[in-house]
Each structure stands twice: as structure tokens, then as C-alpha cells.
PDB file of C-alpha atoms in Angstrom:
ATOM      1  CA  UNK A 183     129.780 103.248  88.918  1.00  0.00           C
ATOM      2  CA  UNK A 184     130.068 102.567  85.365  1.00  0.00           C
ATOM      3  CA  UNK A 185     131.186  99.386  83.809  1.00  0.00           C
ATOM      4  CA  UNK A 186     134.320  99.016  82.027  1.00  0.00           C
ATOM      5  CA  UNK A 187     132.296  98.982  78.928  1.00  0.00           C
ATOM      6  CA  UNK A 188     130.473 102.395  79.482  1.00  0.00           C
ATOM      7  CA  UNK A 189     134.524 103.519  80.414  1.00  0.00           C
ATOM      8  CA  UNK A 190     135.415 102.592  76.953  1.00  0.00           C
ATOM      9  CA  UNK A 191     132.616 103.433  75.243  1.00  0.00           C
ATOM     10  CA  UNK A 192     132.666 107.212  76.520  1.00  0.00           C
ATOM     11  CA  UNK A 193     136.115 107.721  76.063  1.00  0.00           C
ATOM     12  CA  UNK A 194     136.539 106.514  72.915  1.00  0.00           C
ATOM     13  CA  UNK A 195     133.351 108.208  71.558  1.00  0.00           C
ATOM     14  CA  UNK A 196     134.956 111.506  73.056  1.00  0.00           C
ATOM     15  CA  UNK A 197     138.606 110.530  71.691  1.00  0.00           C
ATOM     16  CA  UNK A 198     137.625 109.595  68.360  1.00  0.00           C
ATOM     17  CA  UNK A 199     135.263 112.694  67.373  1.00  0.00           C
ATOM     18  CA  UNK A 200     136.577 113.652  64.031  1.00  0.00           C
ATOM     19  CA  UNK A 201     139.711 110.963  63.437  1.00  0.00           C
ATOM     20  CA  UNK A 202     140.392 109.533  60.292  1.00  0.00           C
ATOM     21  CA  UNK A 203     140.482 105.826  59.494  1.00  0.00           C
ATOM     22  CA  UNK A 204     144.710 106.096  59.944  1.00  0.00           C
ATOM     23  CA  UNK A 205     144.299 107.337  63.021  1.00  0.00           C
ATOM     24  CA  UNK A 206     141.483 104.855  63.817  1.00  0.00           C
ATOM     25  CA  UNK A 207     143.995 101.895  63.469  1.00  0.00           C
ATOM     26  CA  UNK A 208     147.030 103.135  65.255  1.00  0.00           C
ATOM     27  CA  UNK A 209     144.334 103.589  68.807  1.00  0.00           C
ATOM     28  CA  UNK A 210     143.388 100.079  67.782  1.00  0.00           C
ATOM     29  CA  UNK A 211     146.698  98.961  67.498  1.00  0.00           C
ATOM     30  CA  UNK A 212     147.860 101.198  71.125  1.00  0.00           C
ATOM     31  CA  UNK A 213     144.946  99.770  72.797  1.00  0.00           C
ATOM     32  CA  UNK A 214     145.420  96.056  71.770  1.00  0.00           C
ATOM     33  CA  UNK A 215     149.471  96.899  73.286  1.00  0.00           C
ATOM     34  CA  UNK A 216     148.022  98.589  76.460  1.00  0.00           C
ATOM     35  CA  UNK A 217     145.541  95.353  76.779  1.00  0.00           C
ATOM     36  CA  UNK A 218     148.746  93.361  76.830  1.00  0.00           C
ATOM     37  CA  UNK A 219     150.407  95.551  78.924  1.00  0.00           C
ATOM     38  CA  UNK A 220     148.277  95.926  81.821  1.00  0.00           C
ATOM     39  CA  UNK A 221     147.019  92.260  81.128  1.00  0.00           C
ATOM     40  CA  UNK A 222     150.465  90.508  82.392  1.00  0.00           C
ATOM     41  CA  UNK A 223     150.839  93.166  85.061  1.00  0.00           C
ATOM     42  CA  UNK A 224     147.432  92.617  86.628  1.00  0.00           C
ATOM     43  CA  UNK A 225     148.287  88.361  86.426  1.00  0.00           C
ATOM     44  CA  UNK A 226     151.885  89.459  88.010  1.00  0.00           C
ATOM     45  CA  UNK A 227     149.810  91.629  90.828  1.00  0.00           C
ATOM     46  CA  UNK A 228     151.508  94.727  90.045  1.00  0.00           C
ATOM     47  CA  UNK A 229     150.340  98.246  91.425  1.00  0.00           C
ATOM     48  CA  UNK A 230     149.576 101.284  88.994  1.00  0.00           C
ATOM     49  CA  UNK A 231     150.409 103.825  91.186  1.00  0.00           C
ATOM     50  CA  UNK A 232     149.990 106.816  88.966  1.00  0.00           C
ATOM     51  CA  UNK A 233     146.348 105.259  87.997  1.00  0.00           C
ATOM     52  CA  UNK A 234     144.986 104.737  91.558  1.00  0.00           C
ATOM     53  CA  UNK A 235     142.921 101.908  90.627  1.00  0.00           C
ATOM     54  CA  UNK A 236     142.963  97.847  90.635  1.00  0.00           C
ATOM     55  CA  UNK A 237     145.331  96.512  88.092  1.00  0.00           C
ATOM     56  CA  UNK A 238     142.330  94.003  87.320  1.00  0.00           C
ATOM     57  CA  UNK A 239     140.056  97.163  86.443  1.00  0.00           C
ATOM     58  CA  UNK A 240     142.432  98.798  84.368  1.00  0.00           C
ATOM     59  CA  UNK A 241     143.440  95.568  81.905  1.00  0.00           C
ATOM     60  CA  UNK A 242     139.606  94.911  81.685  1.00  0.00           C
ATOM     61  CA  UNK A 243     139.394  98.497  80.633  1.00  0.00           C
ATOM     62  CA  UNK A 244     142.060  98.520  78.256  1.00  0.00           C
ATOM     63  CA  UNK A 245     140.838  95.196  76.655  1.00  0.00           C
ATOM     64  CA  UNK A 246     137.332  97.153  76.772  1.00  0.00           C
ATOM     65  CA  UNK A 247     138.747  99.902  74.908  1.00  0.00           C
ATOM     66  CA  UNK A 248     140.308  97.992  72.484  1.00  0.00           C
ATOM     67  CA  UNK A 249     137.451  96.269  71.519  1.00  0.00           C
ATOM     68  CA  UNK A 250     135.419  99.348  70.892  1.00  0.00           C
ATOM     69  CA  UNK A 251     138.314 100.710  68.621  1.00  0.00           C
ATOM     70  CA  UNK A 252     137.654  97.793  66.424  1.00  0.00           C
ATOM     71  CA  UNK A 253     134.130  98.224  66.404  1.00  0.00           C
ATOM     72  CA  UNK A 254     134.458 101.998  65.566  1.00  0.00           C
ATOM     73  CA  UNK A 255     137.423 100.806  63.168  1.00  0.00           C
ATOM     74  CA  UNK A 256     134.717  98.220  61.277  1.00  0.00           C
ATOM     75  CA  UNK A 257     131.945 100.647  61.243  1.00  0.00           C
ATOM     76  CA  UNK A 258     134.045 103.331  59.291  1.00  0.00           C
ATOM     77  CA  UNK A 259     135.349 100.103  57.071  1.00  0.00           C
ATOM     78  CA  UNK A 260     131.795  99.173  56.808  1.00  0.00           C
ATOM     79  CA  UNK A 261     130.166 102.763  56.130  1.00  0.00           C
ATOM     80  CA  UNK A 262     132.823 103.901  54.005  1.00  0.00           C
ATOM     81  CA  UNK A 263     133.136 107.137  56.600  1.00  0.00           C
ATOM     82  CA  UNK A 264     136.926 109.121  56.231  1.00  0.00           C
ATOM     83  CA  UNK A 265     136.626 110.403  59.518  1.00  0.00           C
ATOM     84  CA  UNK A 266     134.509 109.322  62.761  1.00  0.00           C
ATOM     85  CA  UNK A 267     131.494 111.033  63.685  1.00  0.00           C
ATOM     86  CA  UNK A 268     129.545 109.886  67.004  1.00  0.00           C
ATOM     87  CA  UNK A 269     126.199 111.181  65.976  1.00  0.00           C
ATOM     88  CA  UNK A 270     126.505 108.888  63.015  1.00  0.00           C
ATOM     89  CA  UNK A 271     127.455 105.711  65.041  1.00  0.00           C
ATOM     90  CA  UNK A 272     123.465 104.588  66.140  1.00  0.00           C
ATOM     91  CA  UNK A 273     125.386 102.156  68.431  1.00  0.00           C
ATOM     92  CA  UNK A 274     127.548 104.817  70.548  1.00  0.00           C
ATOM     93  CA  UNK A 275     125.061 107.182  70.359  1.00  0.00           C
ATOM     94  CA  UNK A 276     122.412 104.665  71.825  1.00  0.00           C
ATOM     95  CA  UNK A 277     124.692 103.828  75.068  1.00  0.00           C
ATOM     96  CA  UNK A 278     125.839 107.296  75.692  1.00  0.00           C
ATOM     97  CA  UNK A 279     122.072 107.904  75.466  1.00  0.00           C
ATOM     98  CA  UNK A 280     121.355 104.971  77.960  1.00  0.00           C
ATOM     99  CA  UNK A 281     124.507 106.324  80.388  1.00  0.00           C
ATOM    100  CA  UNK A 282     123.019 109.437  80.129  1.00  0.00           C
ATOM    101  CA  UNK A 283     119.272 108.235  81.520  1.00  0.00           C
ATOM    102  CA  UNK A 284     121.351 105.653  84.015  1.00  0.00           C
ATOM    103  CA  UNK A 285     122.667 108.477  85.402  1.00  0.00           C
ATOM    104  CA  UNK A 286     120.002 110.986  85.552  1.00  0.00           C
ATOM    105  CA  UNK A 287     118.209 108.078  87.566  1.00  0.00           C
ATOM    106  CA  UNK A 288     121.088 107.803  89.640  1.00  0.00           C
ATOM    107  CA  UNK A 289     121.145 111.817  90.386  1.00  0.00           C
ATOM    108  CA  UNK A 290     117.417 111.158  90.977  1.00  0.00           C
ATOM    109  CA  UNK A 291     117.668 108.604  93.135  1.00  0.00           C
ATOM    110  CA  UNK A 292     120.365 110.337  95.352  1.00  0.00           C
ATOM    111  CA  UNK A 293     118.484 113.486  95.851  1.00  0.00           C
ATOM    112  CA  UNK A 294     115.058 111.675  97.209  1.00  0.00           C
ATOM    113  CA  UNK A 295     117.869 109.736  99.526  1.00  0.00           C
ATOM    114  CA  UNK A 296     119.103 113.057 100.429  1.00  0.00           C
ATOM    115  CA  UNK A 297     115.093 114.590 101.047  1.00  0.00           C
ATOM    116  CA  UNK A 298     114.094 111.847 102.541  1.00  0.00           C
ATOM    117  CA  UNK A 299     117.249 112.218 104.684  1.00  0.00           C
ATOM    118  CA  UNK A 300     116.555 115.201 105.935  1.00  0.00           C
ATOM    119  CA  UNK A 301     112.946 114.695 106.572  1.00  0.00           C
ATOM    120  CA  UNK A 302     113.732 112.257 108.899  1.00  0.00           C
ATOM    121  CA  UNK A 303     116.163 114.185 110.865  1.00  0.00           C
ATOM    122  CA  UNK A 304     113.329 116.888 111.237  1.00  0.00           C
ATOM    123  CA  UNK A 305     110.978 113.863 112.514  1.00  0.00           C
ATOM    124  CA  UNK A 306     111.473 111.859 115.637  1.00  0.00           C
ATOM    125  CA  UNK A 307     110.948 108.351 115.806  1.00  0.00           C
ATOM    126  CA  UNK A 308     110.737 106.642 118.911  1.00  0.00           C
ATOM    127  CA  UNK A 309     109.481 104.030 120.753  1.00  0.00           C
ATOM    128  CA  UNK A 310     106.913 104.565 123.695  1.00  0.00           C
ATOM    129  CA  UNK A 311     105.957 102.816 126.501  1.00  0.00           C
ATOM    130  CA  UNK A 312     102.275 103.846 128.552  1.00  0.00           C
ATOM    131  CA  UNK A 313     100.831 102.730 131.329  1.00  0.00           C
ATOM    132  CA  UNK A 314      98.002  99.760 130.950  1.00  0.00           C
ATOM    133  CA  UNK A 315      95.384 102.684 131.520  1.00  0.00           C
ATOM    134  CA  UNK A 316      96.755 105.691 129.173  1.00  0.00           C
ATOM    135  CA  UNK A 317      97.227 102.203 126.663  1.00  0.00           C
ATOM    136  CA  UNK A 318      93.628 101.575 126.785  1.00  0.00           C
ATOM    137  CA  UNK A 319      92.478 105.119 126.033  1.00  0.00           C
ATOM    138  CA  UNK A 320      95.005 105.701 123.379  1.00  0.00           C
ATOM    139  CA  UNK A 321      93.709 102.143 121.670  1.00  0.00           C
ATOM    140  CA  UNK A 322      89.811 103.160 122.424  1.00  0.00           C
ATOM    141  CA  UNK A 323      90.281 106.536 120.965  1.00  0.00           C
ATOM    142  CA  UNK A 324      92.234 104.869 117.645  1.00  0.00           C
ATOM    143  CA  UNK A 325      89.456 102.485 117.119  1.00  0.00           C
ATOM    144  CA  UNK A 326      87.045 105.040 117.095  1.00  0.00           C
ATOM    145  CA  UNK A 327      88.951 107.033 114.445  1.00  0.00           C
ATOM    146  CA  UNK A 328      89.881 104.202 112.686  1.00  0.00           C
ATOM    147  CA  UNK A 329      93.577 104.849 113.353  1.00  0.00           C
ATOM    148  CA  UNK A 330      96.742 103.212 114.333  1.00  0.00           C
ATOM    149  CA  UNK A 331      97.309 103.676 117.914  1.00  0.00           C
ATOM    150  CA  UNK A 332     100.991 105.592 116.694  1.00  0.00           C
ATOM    151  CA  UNK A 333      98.936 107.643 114.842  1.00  0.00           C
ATOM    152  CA  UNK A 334      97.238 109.352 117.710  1.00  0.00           C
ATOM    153  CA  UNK A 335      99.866 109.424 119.535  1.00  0.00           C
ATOM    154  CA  UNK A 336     101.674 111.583 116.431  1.00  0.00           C
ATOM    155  CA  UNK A 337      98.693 113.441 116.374  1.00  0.00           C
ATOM    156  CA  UNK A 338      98.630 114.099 120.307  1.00  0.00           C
ATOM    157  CA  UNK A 339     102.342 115.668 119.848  1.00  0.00           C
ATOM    158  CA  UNK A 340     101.590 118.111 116.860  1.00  0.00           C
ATOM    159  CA  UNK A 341      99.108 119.570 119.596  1.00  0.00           C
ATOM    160  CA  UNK A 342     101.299 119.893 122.271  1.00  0.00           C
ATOM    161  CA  UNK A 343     101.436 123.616 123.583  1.00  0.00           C
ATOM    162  CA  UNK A 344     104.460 124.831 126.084  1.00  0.00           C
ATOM    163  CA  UNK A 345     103.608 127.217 128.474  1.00  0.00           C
ATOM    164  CA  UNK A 346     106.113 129.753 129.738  1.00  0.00           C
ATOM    165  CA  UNK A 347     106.951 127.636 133.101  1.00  0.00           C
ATOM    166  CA  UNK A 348     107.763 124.476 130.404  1.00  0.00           C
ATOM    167  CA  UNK A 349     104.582 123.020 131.236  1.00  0.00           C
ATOM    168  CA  UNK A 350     102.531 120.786 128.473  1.00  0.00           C
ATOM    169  CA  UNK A 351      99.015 120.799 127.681  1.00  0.00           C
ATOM    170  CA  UNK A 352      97.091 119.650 124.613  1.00  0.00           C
ATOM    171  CA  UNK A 353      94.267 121.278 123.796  1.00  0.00           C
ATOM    172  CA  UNK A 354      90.954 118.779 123.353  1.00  0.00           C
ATOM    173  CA  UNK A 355      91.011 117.749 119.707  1.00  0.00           C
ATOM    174  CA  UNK A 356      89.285 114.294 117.930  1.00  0.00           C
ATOM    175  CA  UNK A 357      91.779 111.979 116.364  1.00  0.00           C
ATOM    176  CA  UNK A 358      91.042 111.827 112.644  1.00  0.00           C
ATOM    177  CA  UNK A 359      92.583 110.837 109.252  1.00  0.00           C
TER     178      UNK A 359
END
């Protein structure tokens, strides 16, 4: 989820593509109104229905927003610009670069949840109980290969072959790594 910062920041880098400085101050001006706005409505608990979202959320946007107006406001002051370009702003174009990796690392990160997700519902996990006996071969033959006693037994399974009356066998095999 992005912060209310990265909510201003994109918007208003999207919003302002190509305004001139007049129109610059009259979204600083709207969003310092909206700040106060949603500011005494979010202290008075109030609902914004048609938003679908926290009153809290949306006055810490709005004073987010307004804030970045200025900035784009003082950097247009600053550089002497008539009309806003995003690739020229480093700043903006340095977070929407930075939103941009945070959320190809988030799409990343999903997707190995996802395969990792569905490996495991191909794989069983389980836990086994043995006899004393059948415990003491499966240890003796894990020590030999220099195994975990879990892996033999996953090794035992991938060998197991059904006959036609649903009988198992396992052919003779060595544990190894």
C-alpha cells in the first residue's frame, strides 16, 4: 500500500504534466482548502461515503497533496519553468522511480508467494509415526547416507509403485543425496 506521500506525489506528478505557474497556484490554493476541509471532518469523525476510505487517510492525503503543490509551485518559482514538466523535476522523477522498483518488488514478491504456493499444494507434508523397529532401520539407513531420517523417508515415497490390485512395493534403491 502506498503512503500518503507516494498518493500525492503520483497524482500530482500525473495532474500537473504541462500546467502553467497560474494554474500551479490555484491546485495549491484547492488543496490547502481540501486540507482544511477534510481536516475538521476527520477531528468531527465524519464518513466520506463517496470516497470509501478513513476520513483520517483522506485529510493526511489532502495535506500530502498540498504540500507537494508547493514544492512543485517553488521549483517552477525557483527554475524559472512556465509550465511543469515531470521529467525535469529530479525529485518526482526519483520517487516515481523508487514506487516504480517498490512495486516491481512487490509483484515479485507475490508471484514466488504464489509458486511457492502451489508447490506446496503439489507436496504433502505430514507427520509420521513408525514402529521402534522400521525407526531403527530408517535412522541406520540415514546415517549411512548421511541423510535426515525425513529424507529417506521422501525418498522411499518417490519409489513407491502401485500395482493393479492397489498394492505398494518399492523397488530396492540406496538412499543418497
Amino acid at each position: 500500500m502506498w503512503s500518503t506521500d507516494d498518493v500525492a506525489r503520483d497524482s500530482v506528478r500525473r495532474q500537473g504534466n504541462a500546467l502553467t505557474a497560474a494554474v500551479v497556484a490555484e491546485r495549491v490554493a484547492e488543496a490547502a482548502v481540501r486540507e482544511r476541509e477534510t481536516s475538521k471532518q476527520a477531528l468531527l469523525g465524519d464518513t466520506f461515503c463517496e470516497y470509501e476510505t478513513e476520513p483520517e487517510r483522506l485529510a493526511d492525503i489532502w495535506a500530502a497533496k498540498h504540500m507537494e503543490w508547493q514544492r512543485v509551485r517553488d521549483l517552477m518559482t525557483q527554475s524559472g519553468w512556465s509550465r511543469y514538466e515531470p521529467e525535469l523535476d529530479l525529485q518526482s522523477s526519483q520517487w516515481a522511480q523508487e514506487r516504480g522498483q517498490q512495486r516491481q518488488a512487490t509483484l515479485s514478491a507475490h508471484a514466488a508467494h504464489l509458486a511457492r504456493r502451489h508447490d506446496e499444494r503439489d507436496g504433502l507434508r505430514t507427520e509420521l509415526w513408525v514402529s521402534a523397529r522400521a525407526g531403527r532401520l530408517i535412522r541406520a539407513a540415514a546415517d549411512r547416507a548421511g541423510l535426515q531420517p525425513a529424507e529417506v523417508l521422501a525418498q522411499l515415497a518417490e519409489r513407491v509403485v502401485v500395482g493393479k490390485d492397489g498394492t505398494l512395493s518399492v523397488p530396492p534403491f540406496s538412499p543418497s543425496r
